[in-house]
CSV table of C-alpha atoms in Angstrom, one decimal:
chain,number,residue,atom,x,y,z
H,1428,UNK,CA,-25.2,19.4,7.0
H,1429,UNK,CA,-25.7,15.8,6.3
H,1430,UNK,CA,-27.3,13.9,3.0
H,1431,UNK,CA,-28.6,10.6,3.2
H,1432,UNK,CA,-30.4,9.1,0.6
H,1433,UNK,CA,-31.6,5.2,0.8
H,1434,UNK,CA,-33.3,2.6,2.8
H,1435,UNK,CA,-32.0,2.8,6.1
H,1436,UNK,CA,-28.6,5.2,5.0
H,1437,UNK,CA,-27.5,6.7,8.3
H,1438,UNK,CA,-30.4,5.2,10.1
H,1439,UNK,CA,-28.8,4.5,13.0
H,1440,UNK,CA,-26.5,7.4,14.2
H,1441,UNK,CA,-26.3,8.4,17.5
H,1442,UNK,CA,-24.4,11.9,18.8
H,1443,UNK,CA,-24.4,14.4,21.9
H,1444,UNK,CA,-23.3,17.4,22.4
H,1445,UNK,CA,-19.8,16.5,22.3
H,1446,UNK,CA,-19.7,14.0,18.9
H,1447,UNK,CA,-20.6,15.2,15.9
H,1448,UNK,CA,-21.6,13.3,12.7
H,1449,UNK,CA,-21.8,16.1,10.3
H,1450,UNK,CA,-20.9,16.7,6.4
H,1451,UNK,CA,-21.4,13.3,5.7
H,1452,UNK,CA,-23.2,12.1,2.2
H,1453,UNK,CA,-24.9,8.4,2.4
H,1454,UNK,CA,-26.2,7.3,-1.0
H,1455,UNK,CA,-27.4,3.7,-0.9
H,1456,UNK,CA,-29.2,0.9,1.1
H,1457,UNK,CA,-27.8,0.6,4.8
H,1458,UNK,CA,-24.9,3.2,3.8
H,1459,UNK,CA,-23.4,4.4,6.9
H,1460,UNK,CA,-26.6,2.5,8.7
H,1461,UNK,CA,-24.5,2.0,12.1
H,1462,UNK,CA,-22.5,4.9,12.4
H,1463,UNK,CA,-22.3,5.4,16.3
H,1464,UNK,CA,-19.8,8.6,17.2
H,1465,UNK,CA,-21.6,8.5,20.8
H,1466,UNK,CA,-20.7,4.8,21.8
H,1467,UNK,CA,-17.3,5.6,20.4
H,1468,UNK,CA,-16.3,9.2,22.0
H,1469,UNK,CA,-16.1,10.4,18.5
H,1470,UNK,CA,-16.5,12.6,15.5
H,1471,UNK,CA,-17.5,11.0,12.6
H,1472,UNK,CA,-17.3,13.9,10.2
H,1473,UNK,CA,-16.4,14.8,6.1
H,1474,UNK,CA,-17.3,11.1,5.1
H,1475,UNK,CA,-18.5,9.6,1.9
H,1476,UNK,CA,-20.4,6.3,1.3
H,1477,UNK,CA,-22.0,5.7,-2.0
H,1478,UNK,CA,-23.6,1.8,-2.4
H,1479,UNK,CA,-25.0,-0.7,-0.7
H,1480,UNK,CA,-23.4,-1.3,2.9
H,1481,UNK,CA,-20.9,1.1,2.1
H,1482,UNK,CA,-19.4,1.9,5.6
H,1483,UNK,CA,-22.4,0.1,7.3
H,1484,UNK,CA,-20.6,-0.5,10.4
H,1485,UNK,CA,-18.7,2.6,10.8
H,1486,UNK,CA,-18.7,3.4,14.4
H,1487,UNK,CA,-16.5,6.8,13.7
H,1488,UNK,CA,-14.1,8.3,12.0
H,1489,UNK,CA,-13.5,11.1,9.9
H,1490,UNK,CA,-12.6,12.0,6.1
H,1491,UNK,CA,-13.6,8.6,4.6
H,1492,UNK,CA,-14.5,7.8,1.1
H,1493,UNK,CA,-16.3,4.2,0.1
H,1494,UNK,CA,-17.9,3.8,-3.3
H,1495,UNK,CA,-19.2,0.2,-3.9
H,1496,UNK,CA,-21.2,-2.6,-2.4
H,1497,UNK,CA,-19.8,-3.3,0.7
H,1498,UNK,CA,-16.8,-1.0,0.2
H,1499,UNK,CA,-15.1,-0.3,3.7
H,1500,UNK,CA,-18.1,-2.4,5.4
H,1501,UNK,CA,-15.9,-2.3,8.6
H,1502,UNK,CA,-15.9,-4.8,11.4
H,1503,UNK,CA,-16.0,-4.6,15.0
H,1504,UNK,CA,-14.5,-1.3,16.2
H,1505,UNK,CA,-14.5,0.9,13.0
H,1506,UNK,CA,-13.2,4.5,13.7
H,1507,UNK,CA,-10.1,4.8,11.3
H,1508,UNK,CA,-9.7,8.2,9.3
H,1509,UNK,CA,-8.5,9.2,5.8
H,1510,UNK,CA,-9.4,5.6,4.1
H,1511,UNK,CA,-10.6,5.5,0.4
H,1512,UNK,CA,-12.2,2.5,-1.1
H,1513,UNK,CA,-13.2,2.4,-4.5
H,1514,UNK,CA,-15.0,-1.0,-5.8
H,1515,UNK,CA,-17.3,-3.6,-4.6
H,1516,UNK,CA,-15.8,-4.7,-1.0
H,1517,UNK,CA,-12.4,-3.0,-1.6
H,1518,UNK,CA,-11.0,-2.6,2.2
H,1519,UNK,CA,-14.5,-4.6,3.5
H,1520,UNK,CA,-13.0,-5.9,7.3
H,1521,UNK,CA,-11.3,-2.5,8.0
H,1522,UNK,CA,-11.1,-1.7,11.3
H,1523,UNK,CA,-9.1,0.6,13.6
H,1524,UNK,CA,-6.4,1.0,9.6
H,1525,UNK,CA,-6.5,4.3,8.5
H,1526,UNK,CA,-4.9,6.6,5.3
H,1527,UNK,CA,-4.9,3.6,2.9
H,1528,UNK,CA,-6.2,3.5,-0.6
H,1529,UNK,CA,-7.8,0.6,-2.1
H,1530,UNK,CA,-9.1,0.7,-6.0
H,1531,UNK,CA,-10.5,-2.2,-7.3
H,1532,UNK,CA,-12.8,-5.3,-6.6
H,1533,UNK,CA,-11.5,-6.9,-3.3
H,1534,UNK,CA,-8.5,-4.7,-3.0
H,1535,UNK,CA,-7.3,-5.0,0.3
H,1536,UNK,CA,-10.6,-6.8,1.1
H,1537,UNK,CA,-9.0,-8.3,4.5
H,1538,UNK,CA,-6.9,-5.2,5.6
H,1539,UNK,CA,-8.3,-4.2,9.3
H,1540,UNK,CA,-5.7,-2.4,11.6
H,1541,UNK,CA,-3.1,-1.5,8.8
H,1542,UNK,CA,-2.1,2.3,7.7
H,1543,UNK,CA,-0.5,4.0,5.0
H,1544,UNK,CA,-1.1,1.2,2.0
H,1545,UNK,CA,-1.7,1.5,-1.3
H,1546,UNK,CA,-3.6,-1.4,-3.1
H,1547,UNK,CA,-4.6,-0.8,-6.8
H,1548,UNK,CA,-6.1,-3.4,-9.3
H,1549,UNK,CA,-8.8,-6.3,-8.8
H,1550,UNK,CA,-7.5,-8.2,-5.4
H,1551,UNK,CA,-4.4,-6.2,-4.9
H,1552,UNK,CA,-3.4,-6.8,-1.5
H,1553,UNK,CA,-6.7,-8.8,-0.8
H,1554,UNK,CA,-5.2,-11.0,2.4
H,1555,UNK,CA,-2.9,-8.1,3.2
H,1556,UNK,CA,-2.3,-7.0,7.0
H,1557,UNK,CA,0.4,-5.0,7.1
H,1558,UNK,CA,1.5,-1.3,6.6
H,1559,UNK,CA,3.5,1.0,3.9
H,1560,UNK,CA,2.9,-1.5,1.3
H,1561,UNK,CA,2.1,-0.6,-2.3
H,1562,UNK,CA,0.8,-3.5,-5.0
H,1563,UNK,CA,-0.3,-2.5,-8.1
H,1564,UNK,CA,-1.7,-4.9,-10.8
H,1565,UNK,CA,-4.4,-7.9,-10.8
H,1566,UNK,CA,-3.8,-9.9,-7.2
H,1567,UNK,CA,-0.4,-8.4,-6.6
H,1568,UNK,CA,0.5,-8.5,-3.1
H,1569,UNK,CA,-2.4,-10.4,-2.7
H,1570,UNK,CA,-0.5,-12.7,-0.2
H,1571,UNK,CA,0.9,-10.0,2.2
H,1572,UNK,CA,-0.6,-11.6,4.9
H,1573,UNK,CA,2.0,-11.9,7.4
H,1574,UNK,CA,1.6,-9.2,10.7
H,1575,UNK,CA,5.4,-7.8,9.8
H,1576,UNK,CA,4.6,-7.1,5.9
H,1577,UNK,CA,6.2,-3.9,6.0
H,1578,UNK,CA,7.0,-1.3,3.6
H,1579,UNK,CA,6.5,-3.6,0.5
H,1580,UNK,CA,6.3,-3.0,-3.5
H,1581,UNK,CA,4.6,-5.7,-5.8
H,1582,UNK,CA,4.0,-4.4,-9.7
H,1583,UNK,CA,2.8,-6.3,-12.2
H,1584,UNK,CA,0.1,-9.4,-12.6
H,1585,UNK,CA,0.1,-11.7,-9.4
H,1586,UNK,CA,3.5,-10.4,-8.4
H,1587,UNK,CA,3.6,-11.3,-4.6
H,1588,UNK,CA,6.3,-11.0,-2.0
H,1589,UNK,CA,8.4,-14.7,-0.4
H,1590,UNK,CA,6.9,-16.0,2.2
H,1591,UNK,CA,9.1,-15.1,5.2
H,1592,UNK,CA,8.6,-11.5,7.1
H,1593,UNK,CA,8.2,-9.8,4.1
H,1594,UNK,CA,9.4,-6.2,4.8
H,1595,UNK,CA,11.0,-3.9,2.8
H,1596,UNK,CA,10.8,-6.4,-1.1
H,1597,UNK,CA,10.7,-5.3,-4.6
H,1598,UNK,CA,9.0,-7.1,-7.0
H,1599,UNK,CA,8.1,-5.9,-10.2
H,1600,UNK,CA,7.2,-7.7,-13.4
H,1601,UNK,CA,4.5,-10.8,-14.0
H,1602,UNK,CA,3.8,-14.0,-13.9
H,1603,UNK,CA,0.2,-16.3,-14.6
H,1604,UNK,CA,1.6,-18.7,-11.9
H,1605,UNK,CA,2.0,-16.1,-9.3
H,1606,UNK,CA,5.7,-17.3,-8.5
H,1607,UNK,CA,7.2,-14.0,-8.7
H,1608,UNK,CA,7.9,-14.2,-4.9
H,1609,UNK,CA,10.6,-11.7,-4.1
H,1610,UNK,CA,14.4,-12.6,-3.0
H,1611,UNK,CA,13.4,-12.4,0.9
H,1612,UNK,CA,13.7,-9.1,2.9
H,1613,UNK,CA,15.7,-5.9,1.8
H,1614,UNK,CA,15.5,-7.1,-2.0
H,1615,UNK,CA,14.9,-6.0,-4.9
H,1616,UNK,CA,13.5,-8.6,-8.3
H,1617,UNK,CA,13.2,-7.5,-11.8
H,1618,UNK,CA,11.3,-10.1,-13.5
H,1619,UNK,CA,10.3,-10.3,-17.1
H,1620,UNK,CA,7.7,-12.7,-17.7
H,1621,UNK,CA,6.9,-14.2,-21.2
H,1622,UNK,CA,3.3,-15.0,-22.2
H,1623,UNK,CA,2.8,-18.0,-22.7
H,1624,UNK,CA,5.7,-19.5,-21.4
H,1625,UNK,CA,7.4,-19.6,-17.9
H,1626,UNK,CA,10.6,-17.9,-19.3
H,1627,UNK,CA,11.6,-14.6,-17.2
H,1628,UNK,CA,13.7,-12.8,-19.4
H,1629,UNK,CA,15.2,-9.3,-18.4
H,1630,UNK,CA,17.3,-6.9,-20.5
H,1631,UNK,CA,19.5,-4.3,-19.7
H,1632,UNK,CA,18.2,-1.2,-22.6
H,1633,UNK,CA,22.4,-1.0,-22.7
H,1634,UNK,CA,22.5,-4.9,-23.8
H,1635,UNK,CA,24.8,-5.3,-21.2
H,1636,UNK,CA,25.3,-7.1,-18.3
H,1637,UNK,CA,26.7,-4.1,-16.1
H,1638,UNK,CA,24.5,-1.5,-15.0
H,1639,UNK,CA,25.7,2.1,-14.6
H,1640,UNK,CA,26.9,2.9,-11.8
H,1641,UNK,CA,27.6,6.7,-9.8
H,1642,UNK,CA,30.2,8.2,-7.8
H,1643,UNK,CA,28.5,10.3,-5.4
H,1644,UNK,CA,29.6,12.0,-2.2
H,1645,UNK,CA,25.9,11.2,-0.3
H,1646,UNK,CA,25.8,7.8,-1.1
H,1647,UNK,CA,29.4,6.9,0.1
H,1648,UNK,CA,31.0,5.9,3.5
H,1649,UNK,CA,34.1,6.1,5.3
H,1650,UNK,CA,35.0,9.5,3.5
H,1651,UNK,CA,38.6,10.5,5.1
H,1652,UNK,CA,41.8,12.3,3.6
H,1653,UNK,CA,45.0,11.0,2.1
H,1654,UNK,CA,47.3,13.2,3.1
H,1655,UNK,CA,50.4,11.7,1.3
H,1656,UNK,CA,49.0,11.6,-2.0
H,1657,UNK,CA,50.6,14.7,-3.5
H,1658,UNK,CA,53.8,13.4,-2.1
H,1659,UNK,CA,53.7,9.9,-3.5
H,1660,UNK,CA,52.0,12.1,-7.4
H,1661,UNK,CA,55.5,14.6,-7.1
H,1662,UNK,CA,57.5,11.0,-7.2
H,1663,UNK,CA,56.6,10.3,-10.4
H,1664,UNK,CA,59.2,10.9,-13.0
H,1665,UNK,CA,58.0,11.7,-16.2
H,1666,UNK,CA,59.8,10.8,-19.8
H,1667,UNK,CA,58.7,11.3,-23.3
């Protein structure tokens, strides 16, 4: 069964014998108001929408959770599955995107068809449009708005990626001016921002400029036998 509480909650739900609307919870004015699995020829099961206009325009889709005013409000064809939006207007413009987690006011607000992103923090991933991205912190990853934004990790206050294609960048640190922009695709930047200054200081715990490395067969390439090694060792003359 479904639980619908609030003015116009689930008001225009329309199904037929082949499309279902079951096990849904809608609490709040207009929550899940325009859900229409029949028109979408799809199911809309196991969704939770709590808050004014939460999932307002969702056509169909299963196992979504939206908590907050306008959370996962939706636009156009809105039928993605397995999304979680917690916070006012989180994932507000989602359409076909699926498997996203957005927690915080405006988190992932402009994401439409992206999938498997994680945005946590106020306006984290606000303008993001890509896939497989992670942004944690106030306005972290806010400008990951290129269509090719893939697999980026932004952790820290206002940390963003570079302005290029933005794929597989890792940026960890924080900057009040929002200028920790990464070093381009397939790169990692560690940035230590000093409060009240423009200084960036990153330290190795061992107080050295050299980082520890490992000799591991799993990360080596072109491993071959050296057949003459033993004979060369036997030629060594040992004296004392």
